[in-house]
Amino acid sequence: MDKVYVIFWTQGGNTGLMASAVGEGVKSEGKEVVFLQPGEANIEELKKLPGFAMGCPAMGDEVLEESEMEPFM
């Protein structure tokens, strides 16, 4: 796999920082990183991949963000 997809949603920026750190690790291994928001990700394409990374902050009592991430999941 030459590309690694990182799908994430961030509210205050911390999850975005984490996604960037994952991306730096991917690049350090000579791979290309593709960052996507949940609304940009194509579920059918993701199903064909051997794997991908996801990230989302917990909202309140460990609840997923309701407008972007929860529908994606």
PDB file of C-alpha atoms in Angstrom:
ATOM      1  CA  MET A   1       0.000   0.000   0.000  1.00  0.00           C
ATOM      2  CA  ASP A   2       1.653   3.204  -1.155  1.00  0.00           C
ATOM      3  CA  LYS A   3      -1.056   5.457   0.276  1.00  0.00           C
ATOM      4  CA  VAL A   4      -2.319   5.519   3.829  1.00  0.00           C
ATOM      5  CA  TYR A   5      -5.686   7.155   4.386  1.00  0.00           C
ATOM      6  CA  VAL A   6      -6.265   9.089   7.600  1.00  0.00           C
ATOM      7  CA  ILE A   7      -9.909   9.971   8.147  1.00  0.00           C
ATOM      8  CA  PHE A   8     -10.548  12.353  11.030  1.00  0.00           C
ATOM      9  CA  TRP A   9     -12.790  15.040  12.441  1.00  0.00           C
ATOM     10  CA  THR A  10     -11.502  17.691  14.806  1.00  0.00           C
ATOM     11  CA  GLN A  11     -13.267  20.394  16.754  1.00  0.00           C
ATOM     12  CA  GLY A  12     -10.604  22.169  18.767  1.00  0.00           C
ATOM     13  CA  GLY A  13      -7.618  21.025  16.746  1.00  0.00           C
ATOM     14  CA  ASN A  14      -6.158  18.288  18.968  1.00  0.00           C
ATOM     15  CA  THR A  15      -7.367  15.423  16.788  1.00  0.00           C
ATOM     16  CA  GLY A  16      -6.019  17.295  13.763  1.00  0.00           C
ATOM     17  CA  LEU A  17      -2.620  17.479  15.466  1.00  0.00           C
ATOM     18  CA  MET A  18      -2.778  13.740  16.146  1.00  0.00           C
ATOM     19  CA  ALA A  19      -3.692  13.075  12.500  1.00  0.00           C
ATOM     20  CA  SER A  20      -0.732  15.199  11.394  1.00  0.00           C
ATOM     21  CA  ALA A  21       1.585  13.186  13.641  1.00  0.00           C
ATOM     22  CA  VAL A  22       0.266   9.948  12.131  1.00  0.00           C
ATOM     23  CA  GLY A  23       0.851  11.468   8.696  1.00  0.00           C
ATOM     24  CA  GLU A  24       4.450  12.326   9.543  1.00  0.00           C
ATOM     25  CA  GLY A  25       5.026   8.717  10.570  1.00  0.00           C
ATOM     26  CA  VAL A  26       3.524   7.527   7.295  1.00  0.00           C
ATOM     27  CA  LYS A  27       5.761   9.884   5.306  1.00  0.00           C
ATOM     28  CA  SER A  28       8.843   8.785   7.259  1.00  0.00           C
ATOM     29  CA  GLU A  29       8.212   5.270   5.937  1.00  0.00           C
ATOM     30  CA  GLY A  30       8.175   6.522   2.354  1.00  0.00           C
ATOM     31  CA  LYS A  31       4.408   6.325   1.911  1.00  0.00           C
ATOM     32  CA  GLU A  32       1.925   8.944   0.807  1.00  0.00           C
ATOM     33  CA  VAL A  33      -0.664  10.115   3.319  1.00  0.00           C
ATOM     34  CA  VAL A  34      -4.165  11.118   2.277  1.00  0.00           C
ATOM     35  CA  PHE A  35      -6.112  13.164   4.835  1.00  0.00           C
ATOM     36  CA  LEU A  36      -9.902  13.097   4.568  1.00  0.00           C
ATOM     37  CA  GLN A  37     -12.829  14.433   6.560  1.00  0.00           C
ATOM     38  CA  PRO A  38     -15.614  11.870   7.087  1.00  0.00           C
ATOM     39  CA  GLY A  39     -17.820  13.585   4.494  1.00  0.00           C
ATOM     40  CA  GLU A  40     -15.060  13.284   1.889  1.00  0.00           C
ATOM     41  CA  ALA A  41     -14.408   9.575   2.419  1.00  0.00           C
ATOM     42  CA  ASN A  42     -15.965   7.029   0.064  1.00  0.00           C
ATOM     43  CA  ILE A  43     -16.987   4.009   2.123  1.00  0.00           C
ATOM     44  CA  GLU A  44     -16.853   1.637  -0.839  1.00  0.00           C
ATOM     45  CA  GLU A  45     -13.284   2.706  -1.658  1.00  0.00           C
ATOM     46  CA  LEU A  46     -12.219   2.358   1.984  1.00  0.00           C
ATOM     47  CA  LYS A  47     -13.592  -1.202   2.076  1.00  0.00           C
ATOM     48  CA  LYS A  48     -11.094  -2.138  -0.651  1.00  0.00           C
ATOM     49  CA  LEU A  49      -8.088  -0.943   1.360  1.00  0.00           C
ATOM     50  CA  PRO A  50      -6.078  -3.248   3.625  1.00  0.00           C
ATOM     51  CA  GLY A  51      -6.483  -0.644   6.377  1.00  0.00           C
ATOM     52  CA  PHE A  52      -6.766   3.025   7.256  1.00  0.00           C
ATOM     53  CA  ALA A  53      -6.549   5.241  10.328  1.00  0.00           C
ATOM     54  CA  MET A  54      -9.433   7.124  11.925  1.00  0.00           C
ATOM     55  CA  GLY A  55      -9.665   9.732  14.648  1.00  0.00           C
ATOM     56  CA  CYS A  56     -12.385  11.689  16.408  1.00  0.00           C
ATOM     57  CA  PRO A  57     -12.555  13.524  19.715  1.00  0.00           C
ATOM     58  CA  ALA A  58     -14.972  12.237  22.320  1.00  0.00           C
ATOM     59  CA  MET A  59     -17.894  14.563  22.845  1.00  0.00           C
ATOM     60  CA  GLY A  60     -19.053  14.585  26.474  1.00  0.00           C
ATOM     61  CA  ASP A  61     -19.383  11.063  27.874  1.00  0.00           C
ATOM     62  CA  GLU A  62     -17.334   9.368  25.158  1.00  0.00           C
ATOM     63  CA  VAL A  63     -19.977  10.131  22.517  1.00  0.00           C
ATOM     64  CA  LEU A  64     -18.932  10.525  18.886  1.00  0.00           C
ATOM     65  CA  GLU A  65     -19.414  13.896  17.229  1.00  0.00           C
ATOM     66  CA  GLU A  66     -22.978  13.726  15.880  1.00  0.00           C
ATOM     67  CA  SER A  67     -22.981  15.598  12.561  1.00  0.00           C
ATOM     68  CA  GLU A  68     -19.860  14.211  10.827  1.00  0.00           C
ATOM     69  CA  MET A  69     -18.321  11.198  12.546  1.00  0.00           C
ATOM     70  CA  GLU A  70     -21.319   9.320  13.935  1.00  0.00           C
ATOM     71  CA  PRO A  71     -23.113   9.135  10.549  1.00  0.00           C
ATOM     72  CA  PHE A  72     -19.847   8.017   8.952  1.00  0.00           C
ATOM     73  CA  MET A  73     -19.432   5.220  11.470  1.00  0.00           C
TER      74      MET A  73
END
